[in-house]
Tab-separated table of C-alpha atoms in Angstrom:
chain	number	residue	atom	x	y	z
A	48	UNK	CA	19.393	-3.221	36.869
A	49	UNK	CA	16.005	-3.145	38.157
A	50	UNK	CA	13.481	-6.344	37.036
A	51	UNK	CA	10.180	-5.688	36.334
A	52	UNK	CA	8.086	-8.742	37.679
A	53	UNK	CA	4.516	-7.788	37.472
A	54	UNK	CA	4.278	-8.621	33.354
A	55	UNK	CA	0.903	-10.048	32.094
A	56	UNK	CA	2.329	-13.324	30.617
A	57	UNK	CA	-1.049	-14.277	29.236
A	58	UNK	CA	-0.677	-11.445	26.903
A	59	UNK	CA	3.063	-11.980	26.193
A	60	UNK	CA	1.923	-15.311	25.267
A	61	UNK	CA	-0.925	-14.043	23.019
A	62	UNK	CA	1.459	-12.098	21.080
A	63	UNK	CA	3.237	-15.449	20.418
A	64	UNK	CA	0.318	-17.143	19.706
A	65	UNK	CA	-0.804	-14.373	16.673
A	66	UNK	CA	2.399	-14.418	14.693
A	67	UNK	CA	3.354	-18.287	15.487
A	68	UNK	CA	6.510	-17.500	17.368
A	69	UNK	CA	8.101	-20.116	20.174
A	70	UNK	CA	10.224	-19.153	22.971
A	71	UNK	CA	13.879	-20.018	20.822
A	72	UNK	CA	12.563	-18.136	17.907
A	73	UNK	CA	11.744	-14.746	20.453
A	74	UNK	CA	14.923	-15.245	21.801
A	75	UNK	CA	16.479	-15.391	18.423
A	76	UNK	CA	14.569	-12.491	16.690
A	77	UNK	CA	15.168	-9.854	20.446
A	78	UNK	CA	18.727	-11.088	21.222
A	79	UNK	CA	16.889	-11.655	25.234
A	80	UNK	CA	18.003	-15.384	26.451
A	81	UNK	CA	15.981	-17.750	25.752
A	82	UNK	CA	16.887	-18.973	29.601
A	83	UNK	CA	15.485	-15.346	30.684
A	84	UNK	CA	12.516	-15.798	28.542
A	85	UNK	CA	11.500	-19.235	29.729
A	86	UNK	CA	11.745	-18.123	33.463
A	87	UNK	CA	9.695	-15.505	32.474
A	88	UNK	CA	7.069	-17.397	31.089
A	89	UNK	CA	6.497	-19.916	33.930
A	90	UNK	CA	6.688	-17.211	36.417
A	91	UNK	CA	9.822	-17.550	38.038
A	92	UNK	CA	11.439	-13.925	36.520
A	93	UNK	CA	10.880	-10.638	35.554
A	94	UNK	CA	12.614	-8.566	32.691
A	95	UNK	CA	14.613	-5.083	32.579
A	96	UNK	CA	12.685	-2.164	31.421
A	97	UNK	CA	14.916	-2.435	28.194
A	98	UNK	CA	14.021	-5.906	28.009
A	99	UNK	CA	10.716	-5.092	28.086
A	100	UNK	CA	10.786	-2.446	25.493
A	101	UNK	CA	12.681	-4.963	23.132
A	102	UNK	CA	9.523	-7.482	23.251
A	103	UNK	CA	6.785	-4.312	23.036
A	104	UNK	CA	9.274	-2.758	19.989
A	105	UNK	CA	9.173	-6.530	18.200
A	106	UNK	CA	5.514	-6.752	18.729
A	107	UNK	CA	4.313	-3.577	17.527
A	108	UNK	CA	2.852	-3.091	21.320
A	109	UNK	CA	3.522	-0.472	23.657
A	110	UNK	CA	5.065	-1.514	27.424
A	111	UNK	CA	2.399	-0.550	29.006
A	112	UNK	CA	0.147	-3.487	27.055
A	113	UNK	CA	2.110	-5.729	28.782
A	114	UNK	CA	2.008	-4.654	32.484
A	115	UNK	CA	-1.764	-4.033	32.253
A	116	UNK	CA	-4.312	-6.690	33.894
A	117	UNK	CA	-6.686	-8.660	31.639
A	118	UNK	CA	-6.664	-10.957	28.846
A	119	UNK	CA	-6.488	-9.559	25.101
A	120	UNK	CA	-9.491	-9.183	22.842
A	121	UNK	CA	-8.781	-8.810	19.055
A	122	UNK	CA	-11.948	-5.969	19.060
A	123	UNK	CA	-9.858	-4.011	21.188
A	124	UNK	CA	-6.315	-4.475	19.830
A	125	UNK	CA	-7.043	-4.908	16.309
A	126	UNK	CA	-8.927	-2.673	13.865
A	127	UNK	CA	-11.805	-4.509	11.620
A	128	UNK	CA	-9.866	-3.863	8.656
A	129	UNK	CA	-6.649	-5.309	10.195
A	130	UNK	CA	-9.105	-8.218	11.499
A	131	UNK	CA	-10.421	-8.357	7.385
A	132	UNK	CA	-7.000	-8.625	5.975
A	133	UNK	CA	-5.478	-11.064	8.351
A	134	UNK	CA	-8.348	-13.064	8.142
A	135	UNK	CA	-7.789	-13.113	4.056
A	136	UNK	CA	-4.304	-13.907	3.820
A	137	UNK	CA	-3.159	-15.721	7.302
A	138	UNK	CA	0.201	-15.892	6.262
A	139	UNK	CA	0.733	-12.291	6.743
A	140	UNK	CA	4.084	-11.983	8.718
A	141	UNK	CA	4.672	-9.809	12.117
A	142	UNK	CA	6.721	-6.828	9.798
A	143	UNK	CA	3.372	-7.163	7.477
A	144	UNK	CA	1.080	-6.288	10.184
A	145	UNK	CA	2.952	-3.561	11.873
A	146	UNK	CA	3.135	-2.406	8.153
A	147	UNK	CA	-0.711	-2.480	8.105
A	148	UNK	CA	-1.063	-0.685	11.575
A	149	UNK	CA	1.642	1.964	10.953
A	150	UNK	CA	-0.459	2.446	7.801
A	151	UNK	CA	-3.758	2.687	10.138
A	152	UNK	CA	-2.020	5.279	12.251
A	153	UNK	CA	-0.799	7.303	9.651
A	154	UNK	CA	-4.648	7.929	7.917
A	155	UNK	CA	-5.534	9.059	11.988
A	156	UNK	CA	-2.689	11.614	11.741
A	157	UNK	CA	-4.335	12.887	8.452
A	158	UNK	CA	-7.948	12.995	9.471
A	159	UNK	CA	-6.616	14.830	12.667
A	160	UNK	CA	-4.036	17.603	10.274
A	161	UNK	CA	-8.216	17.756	8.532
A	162	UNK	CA	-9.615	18.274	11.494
A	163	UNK	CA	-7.507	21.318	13.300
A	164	UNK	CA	-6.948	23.212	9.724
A	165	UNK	CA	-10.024	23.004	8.260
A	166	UNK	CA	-12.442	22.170	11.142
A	167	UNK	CA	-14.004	19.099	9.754
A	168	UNK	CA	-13.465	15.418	8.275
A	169	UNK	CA	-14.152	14.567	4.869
A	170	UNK	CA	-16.638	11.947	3.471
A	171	UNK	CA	-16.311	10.007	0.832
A	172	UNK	CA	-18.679	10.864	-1.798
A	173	UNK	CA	-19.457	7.945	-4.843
A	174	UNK	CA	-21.158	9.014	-8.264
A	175	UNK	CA	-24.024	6.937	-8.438
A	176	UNK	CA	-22.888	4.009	-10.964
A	177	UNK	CA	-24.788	1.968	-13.060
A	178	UNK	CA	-24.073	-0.862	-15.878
A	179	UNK	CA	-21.759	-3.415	-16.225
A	180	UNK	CA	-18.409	-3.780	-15.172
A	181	UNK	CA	-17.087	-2.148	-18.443
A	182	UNK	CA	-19.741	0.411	-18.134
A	183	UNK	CA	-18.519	1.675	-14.528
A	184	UNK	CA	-15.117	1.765	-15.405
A	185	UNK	CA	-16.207	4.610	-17.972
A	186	UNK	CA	-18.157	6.357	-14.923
A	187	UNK	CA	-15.094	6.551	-13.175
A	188	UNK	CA	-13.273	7.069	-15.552
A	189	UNK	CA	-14.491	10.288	-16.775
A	190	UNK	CA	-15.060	11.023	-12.647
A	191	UNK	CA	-11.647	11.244	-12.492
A	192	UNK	CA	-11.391	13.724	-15.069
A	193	UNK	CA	-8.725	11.580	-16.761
A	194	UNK	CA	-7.083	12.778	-19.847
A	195	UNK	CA	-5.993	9.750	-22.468
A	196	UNK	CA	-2.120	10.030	-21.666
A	197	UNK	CA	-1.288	9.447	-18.069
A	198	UNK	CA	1.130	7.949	-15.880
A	199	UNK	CA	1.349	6.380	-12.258
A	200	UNK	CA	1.575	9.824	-10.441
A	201	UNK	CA	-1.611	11.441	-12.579
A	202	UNK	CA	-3.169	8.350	-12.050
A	203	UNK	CA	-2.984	8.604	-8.157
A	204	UNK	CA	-3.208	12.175	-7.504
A	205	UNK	CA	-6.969	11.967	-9.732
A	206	UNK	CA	-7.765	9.658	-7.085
A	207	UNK	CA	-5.915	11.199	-4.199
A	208	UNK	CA	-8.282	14.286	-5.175
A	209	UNK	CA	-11.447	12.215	-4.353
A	210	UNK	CA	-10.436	12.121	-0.871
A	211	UNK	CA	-8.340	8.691	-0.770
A	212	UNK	CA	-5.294	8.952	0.617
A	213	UNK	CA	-2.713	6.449	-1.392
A	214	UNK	CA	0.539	5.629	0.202
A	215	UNK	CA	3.613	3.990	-1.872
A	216	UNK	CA	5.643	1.891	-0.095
A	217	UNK	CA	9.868	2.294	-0.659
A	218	UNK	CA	12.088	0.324	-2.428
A	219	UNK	CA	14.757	-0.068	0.321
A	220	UNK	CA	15.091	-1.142	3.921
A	221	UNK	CA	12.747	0.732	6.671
A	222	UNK	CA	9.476	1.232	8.412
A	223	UNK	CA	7.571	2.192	5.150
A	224	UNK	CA	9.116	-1.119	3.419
A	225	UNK	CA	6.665	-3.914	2.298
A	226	UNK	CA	9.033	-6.528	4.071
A	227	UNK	CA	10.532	-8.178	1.320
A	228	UNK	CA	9.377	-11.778	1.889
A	229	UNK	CA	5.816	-11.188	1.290
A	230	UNK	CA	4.158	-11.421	-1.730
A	231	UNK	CA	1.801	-8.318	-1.241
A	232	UNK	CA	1.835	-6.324	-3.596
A	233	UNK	CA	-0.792	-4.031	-2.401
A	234	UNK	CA	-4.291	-3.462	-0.194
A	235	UNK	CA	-6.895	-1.223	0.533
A	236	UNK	CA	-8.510	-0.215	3.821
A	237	UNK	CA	-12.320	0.914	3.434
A	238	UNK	CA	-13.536	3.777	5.453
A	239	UNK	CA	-16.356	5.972	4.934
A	240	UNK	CA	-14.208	9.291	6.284
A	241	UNK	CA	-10.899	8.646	3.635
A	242	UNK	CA	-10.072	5.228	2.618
A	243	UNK	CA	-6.757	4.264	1.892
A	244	UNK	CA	-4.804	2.501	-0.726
A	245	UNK	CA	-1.280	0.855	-0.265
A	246	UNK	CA	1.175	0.401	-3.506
A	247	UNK	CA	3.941	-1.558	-3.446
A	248	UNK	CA	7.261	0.225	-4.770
A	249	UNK	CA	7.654	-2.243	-8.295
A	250	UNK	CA	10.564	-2.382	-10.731
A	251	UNK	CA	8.483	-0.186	-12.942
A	252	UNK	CA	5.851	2.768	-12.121
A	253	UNK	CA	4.052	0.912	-15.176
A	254	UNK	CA	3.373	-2.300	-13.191
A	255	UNK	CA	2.491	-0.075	-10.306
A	256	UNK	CA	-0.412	1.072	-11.914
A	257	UNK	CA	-2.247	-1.530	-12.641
A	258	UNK	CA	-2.236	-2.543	-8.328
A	259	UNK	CA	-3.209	0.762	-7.645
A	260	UNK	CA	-6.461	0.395	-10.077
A	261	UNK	CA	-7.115	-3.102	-8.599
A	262	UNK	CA	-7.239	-1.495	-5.142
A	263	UNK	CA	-9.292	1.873	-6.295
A	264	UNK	CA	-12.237	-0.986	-7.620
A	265	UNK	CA	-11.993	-2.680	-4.510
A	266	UNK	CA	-13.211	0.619	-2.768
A	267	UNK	CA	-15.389	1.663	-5.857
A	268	UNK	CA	-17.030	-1.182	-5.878
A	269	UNK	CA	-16.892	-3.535	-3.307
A	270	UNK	CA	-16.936	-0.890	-0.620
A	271	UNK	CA	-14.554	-3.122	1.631
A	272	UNK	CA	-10.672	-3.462	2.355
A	273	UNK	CA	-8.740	-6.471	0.773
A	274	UNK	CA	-5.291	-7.350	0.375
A	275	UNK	CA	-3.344	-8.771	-2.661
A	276	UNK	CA	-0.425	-10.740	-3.687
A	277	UNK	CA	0.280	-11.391	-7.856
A	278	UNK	CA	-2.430	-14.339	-7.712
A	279	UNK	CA	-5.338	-11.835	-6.418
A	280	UNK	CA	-4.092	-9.765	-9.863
A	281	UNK	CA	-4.412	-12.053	-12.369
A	282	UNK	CA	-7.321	-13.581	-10.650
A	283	UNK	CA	-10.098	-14.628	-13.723
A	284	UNK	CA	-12.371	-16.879	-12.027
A	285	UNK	CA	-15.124	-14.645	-11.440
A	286	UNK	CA	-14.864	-13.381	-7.742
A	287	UNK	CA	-14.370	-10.183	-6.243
A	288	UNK	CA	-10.773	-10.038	-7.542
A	289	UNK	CA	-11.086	-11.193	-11.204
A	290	UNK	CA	-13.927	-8.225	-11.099
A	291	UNK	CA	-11.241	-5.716	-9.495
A	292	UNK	CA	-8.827	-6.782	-12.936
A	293	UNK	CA	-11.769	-6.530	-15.338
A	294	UNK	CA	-12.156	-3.037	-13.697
A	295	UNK	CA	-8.629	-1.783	-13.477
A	296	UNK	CA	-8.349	-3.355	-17.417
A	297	UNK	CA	-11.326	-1.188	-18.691
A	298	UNK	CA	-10.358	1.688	-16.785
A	299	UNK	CA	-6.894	2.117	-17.679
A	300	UNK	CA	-7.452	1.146	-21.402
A	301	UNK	CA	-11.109	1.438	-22.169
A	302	UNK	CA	-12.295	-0.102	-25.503
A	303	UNK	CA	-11.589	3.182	-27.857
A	304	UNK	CA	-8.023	2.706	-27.065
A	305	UNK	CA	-7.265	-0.404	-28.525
A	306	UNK	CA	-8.175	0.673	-31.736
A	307	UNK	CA	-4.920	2.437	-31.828
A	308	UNK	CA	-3.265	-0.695	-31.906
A	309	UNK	CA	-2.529	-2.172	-35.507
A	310	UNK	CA	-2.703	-6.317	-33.927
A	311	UNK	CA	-1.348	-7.661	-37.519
A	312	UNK	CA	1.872	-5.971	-37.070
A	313	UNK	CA	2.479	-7.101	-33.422
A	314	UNK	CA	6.079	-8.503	-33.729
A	315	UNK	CA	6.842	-12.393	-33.504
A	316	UNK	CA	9.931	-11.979	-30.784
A	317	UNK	CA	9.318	-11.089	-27.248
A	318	UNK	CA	12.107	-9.782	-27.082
A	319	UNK	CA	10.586	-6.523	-29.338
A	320	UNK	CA	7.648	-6.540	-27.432
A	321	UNK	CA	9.233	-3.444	-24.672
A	322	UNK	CA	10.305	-0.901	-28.096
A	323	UNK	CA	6.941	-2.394	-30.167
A	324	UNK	CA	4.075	-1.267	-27.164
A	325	UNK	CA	6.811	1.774	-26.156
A	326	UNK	CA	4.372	4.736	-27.403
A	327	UNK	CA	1.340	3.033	-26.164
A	328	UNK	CA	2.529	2.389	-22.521
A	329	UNK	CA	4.235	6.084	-22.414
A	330	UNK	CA	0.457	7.294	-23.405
A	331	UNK	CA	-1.807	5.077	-21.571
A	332	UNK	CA	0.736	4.830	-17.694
A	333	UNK	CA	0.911	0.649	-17.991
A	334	UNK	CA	2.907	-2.396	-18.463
A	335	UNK	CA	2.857	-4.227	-21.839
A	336	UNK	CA	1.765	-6.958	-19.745
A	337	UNK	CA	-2.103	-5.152	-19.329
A	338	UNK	CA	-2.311	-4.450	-22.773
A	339	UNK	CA	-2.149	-7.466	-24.249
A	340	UNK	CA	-3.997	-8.403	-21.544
A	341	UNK	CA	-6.828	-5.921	-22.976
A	342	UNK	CA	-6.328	-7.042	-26.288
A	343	UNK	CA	-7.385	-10.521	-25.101
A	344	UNK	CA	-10.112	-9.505	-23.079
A	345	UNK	CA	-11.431	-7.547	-26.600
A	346	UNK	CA	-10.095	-10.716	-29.124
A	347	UNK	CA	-7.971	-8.970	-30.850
A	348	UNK	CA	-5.050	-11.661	-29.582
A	349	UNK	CA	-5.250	-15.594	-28.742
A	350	UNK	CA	-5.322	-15.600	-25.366
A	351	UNK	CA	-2.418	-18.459	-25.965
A	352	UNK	CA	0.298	-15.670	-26.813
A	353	UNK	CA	-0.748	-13.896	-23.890
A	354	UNK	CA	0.455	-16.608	-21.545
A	355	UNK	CA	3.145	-17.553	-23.638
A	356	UNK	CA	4.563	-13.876	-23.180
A	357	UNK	CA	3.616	-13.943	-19.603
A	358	UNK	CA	5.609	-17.277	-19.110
A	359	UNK	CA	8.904	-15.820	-21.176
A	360	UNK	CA	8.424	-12.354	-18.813
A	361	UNK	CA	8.594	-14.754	-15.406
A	362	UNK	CA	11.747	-16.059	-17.036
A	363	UNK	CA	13.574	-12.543	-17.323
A	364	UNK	CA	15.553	-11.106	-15.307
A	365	UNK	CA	13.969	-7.972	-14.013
A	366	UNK	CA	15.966	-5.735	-12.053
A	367	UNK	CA	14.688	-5.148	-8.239
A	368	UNK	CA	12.662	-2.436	-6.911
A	369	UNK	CA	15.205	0.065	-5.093
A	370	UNK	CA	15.722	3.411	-3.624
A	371	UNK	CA	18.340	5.357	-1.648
A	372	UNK	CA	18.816	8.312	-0.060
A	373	UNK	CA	19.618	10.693	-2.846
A	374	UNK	CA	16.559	12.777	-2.581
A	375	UNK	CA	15.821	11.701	0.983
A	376	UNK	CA	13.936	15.205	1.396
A	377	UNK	CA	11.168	14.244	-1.397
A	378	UNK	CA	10.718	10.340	-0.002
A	379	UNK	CA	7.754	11.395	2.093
A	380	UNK	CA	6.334	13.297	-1.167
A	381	UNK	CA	6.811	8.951	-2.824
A	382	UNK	CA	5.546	7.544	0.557
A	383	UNK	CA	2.117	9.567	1.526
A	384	UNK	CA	1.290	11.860	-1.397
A	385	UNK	CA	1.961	15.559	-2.237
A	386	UNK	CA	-1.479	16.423	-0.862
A	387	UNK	CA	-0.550	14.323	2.712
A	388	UNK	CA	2.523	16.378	2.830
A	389	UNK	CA	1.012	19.698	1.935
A	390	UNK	CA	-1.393	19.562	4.914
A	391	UNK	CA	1.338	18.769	7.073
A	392	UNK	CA	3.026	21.997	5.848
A	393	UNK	CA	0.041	24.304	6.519
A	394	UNK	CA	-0.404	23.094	9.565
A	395	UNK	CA	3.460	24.111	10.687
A	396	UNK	CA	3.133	27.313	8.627
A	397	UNK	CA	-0.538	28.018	10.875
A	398	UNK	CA	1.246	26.876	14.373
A	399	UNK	CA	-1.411	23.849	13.957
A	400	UNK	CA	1.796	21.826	14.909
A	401	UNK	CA	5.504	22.460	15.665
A	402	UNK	CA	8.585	22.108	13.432
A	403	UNK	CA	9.312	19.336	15.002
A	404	UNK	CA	6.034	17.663	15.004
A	405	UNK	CA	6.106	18.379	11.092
A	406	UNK	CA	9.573	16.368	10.775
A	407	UNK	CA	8.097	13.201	12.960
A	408	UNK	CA	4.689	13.287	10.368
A	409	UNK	CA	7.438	13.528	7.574
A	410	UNK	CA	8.454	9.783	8.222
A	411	UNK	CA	11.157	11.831	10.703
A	412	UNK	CA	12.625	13.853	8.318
A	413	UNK	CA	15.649	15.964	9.306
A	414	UNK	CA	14.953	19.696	9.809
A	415	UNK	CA	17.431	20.664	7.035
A	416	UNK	CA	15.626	18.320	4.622
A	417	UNK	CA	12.126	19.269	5.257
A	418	UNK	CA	12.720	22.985	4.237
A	419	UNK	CA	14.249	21.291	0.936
A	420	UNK	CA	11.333	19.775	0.405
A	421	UNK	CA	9.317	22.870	1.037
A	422	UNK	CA	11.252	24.953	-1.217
A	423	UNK	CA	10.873	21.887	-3.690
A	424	UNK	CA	6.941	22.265	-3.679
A	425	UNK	CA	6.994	26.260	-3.778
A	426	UNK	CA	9.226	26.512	-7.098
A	427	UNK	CA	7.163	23.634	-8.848
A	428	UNK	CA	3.674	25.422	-8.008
């Protein structure tokens, strides 16, 4: 077959570089020789178009990045909010990143649905807030038009209908998988035309929540994108992240609530902690975890039993996040929203796009399974 022998090396080598990746390890990770990949390198080979696509495919790049002249500039590669959330966590892995630019990608695809259907792009419009932390919460709050009982899905389509688009990442192996090595557990990406919030698929909806709220006060407040692992939410050392948690706290379970709670009758055994807080997480969309975490912040509890119950929960056994295939034709309703996929409906229905551009914006879902899922949305309107 063919070589190709005209390959920029200096950006093959700067793809290396970014992710920390030697010549043995490429090998490894593309199943290319390393023998083939070391000629390559000090310019005495070329690679097979296949070969070639291998390396772009493991990169995240296209081919033609690496047969065009010039050296690579991070302005031009990377977006400023990829550049803001590697700088903050450098550990990020390669699958992380691509996960971060497919994410990228995908809010371009939406803008552009906005564009051709209803001739414009949405911006993001703020309340004016004022106050304290607590204070805000309660702007937003009732900005939101939230009623007291809730759950993860109310929760994000009240904020989905402020013009942020919130994607959920799935529980099981693919492209819209938080690889399961990292520790993220969610980010946000500030823009002033839709911003975008990314949720890690949890055990529970409940402990959801609470990451979604963290990353909604990083864009309500902060006005910038940041990335988080478990540390960043159950930061309480007064930066930008213990601020998110006070937020997300107040705003999930303002003040008023707690009163519901009877604190003299709270059981002595963990173990009746789940059945004890039952009714009030059912009502309130969160994890026992963030109420007692409330009742702390109000001193209604030691703050002692609080990290007594949060060093018992790290010693459970917690079942792992998962997800098959038995409602494949709803997954891209989980991954980008029931408002993401209802655009992408209209714009088949108004021959904004073809059937079969609708099933590649669907996270390529089968033809068959994409008129399930529009039949799902007309008989639950």
């Amino acid at each position: 077959m063919e070589r190709i022998d005209f390959i920029n090396i200096r950006r093959l080598q700067w793809c290396c570089d970014e992710v920390g990746i030697d010549v043995e390890a490429l090998a490894e990770q593309t199943g290319i020789s390393a023998s083939t990949l070391k000629k390559l390198f000090e310019g005495k080979g070329g690679l097979t178009y296949n070969q070639l696509k291998t390396l772009a495919d493991f990169f995240g790049k296209g081919v033609f990045f690496f047969l065009e002249e010039g050296d690579v500039t991070q302005e031009r590669v990377h977006s400023a909010n990829f550049r803001t959330l590697s700088n903050q966590k450098p550990y990020l892995s390669l699958d992380m990143r691509k996960f971060i630019e497919r994410v990228e990608r995908k809010r371009d695809e939406y803008l552009w649905l906005l564009e051709e259907l209803e001739g414009t792009q949405p911006d993001f419009e703020l309340p004016e807030l004022r106050g304290s932390i607590e204070e805000k919460a309660l702007q937003l709050r009732r900005w939101l038009e939230l009623p007291e009982r809730n759950s993860y899905e109310s929760y994000r389509e009240a904020i989905e209908s402020k013009g942020i688009f919130v994607l959920q990442s799935l529980g099981y192996q693919g492209k819209w998988k938080i690889p399961k090595e990292s520790p993220v557990l969610g980010f946000s990406l500030w823009h002033q035309k839709m911003p975008v919030i990314v949720v890690r698929k949890e055990t529970t909806k409940e402990r959801q929540t609470f990451t979604l709220i963290h990353e909604f006060a990083h864009l309500v407040l902060h006005q910038e994108s940041r990335i988080d692992d478990e540390n960043d939410l159950f930061a309480n050392n007064h930066d930008v992240e213990s601020e998110a948690n006070r937020f997300a706290g107040n705003l999930l379970i303002p003040e008023s609530f707690l009163t519901q709670i009877d604190t003299r009758n709270i059981p002595n055994s963990f173990d009746e902690y789940s059945d004890w807080f039952k009714s009030f997480r059912k009502r309130w969309g969160v994890s026992t975890e963030v109420i007692l975490r409330r009742l702390v912040d109000t001193q209604r509890v030691d703050v002692v039993l609080y990290r007594a119950y949060r060093d018992w929960l790290g010693h459970q056994n917690l079942p792992q996040s998962s997800g098959g295939h038995r409602h494949r034709n709803r997954e891209p309703l989980h991954i980008f929203g029931t408002k993401y996929v209802q655009k992408v409906l209209d714009a088949k229905n108004f021959d904004v796009i073809t059937l079969y551009k609708a099933s590649k914006f669907l996270d390529g879902l089968k033809i068959n399974y994409l008129h399930q899922l529009e039949g799902h949305l007309v008989g639950n309107r």
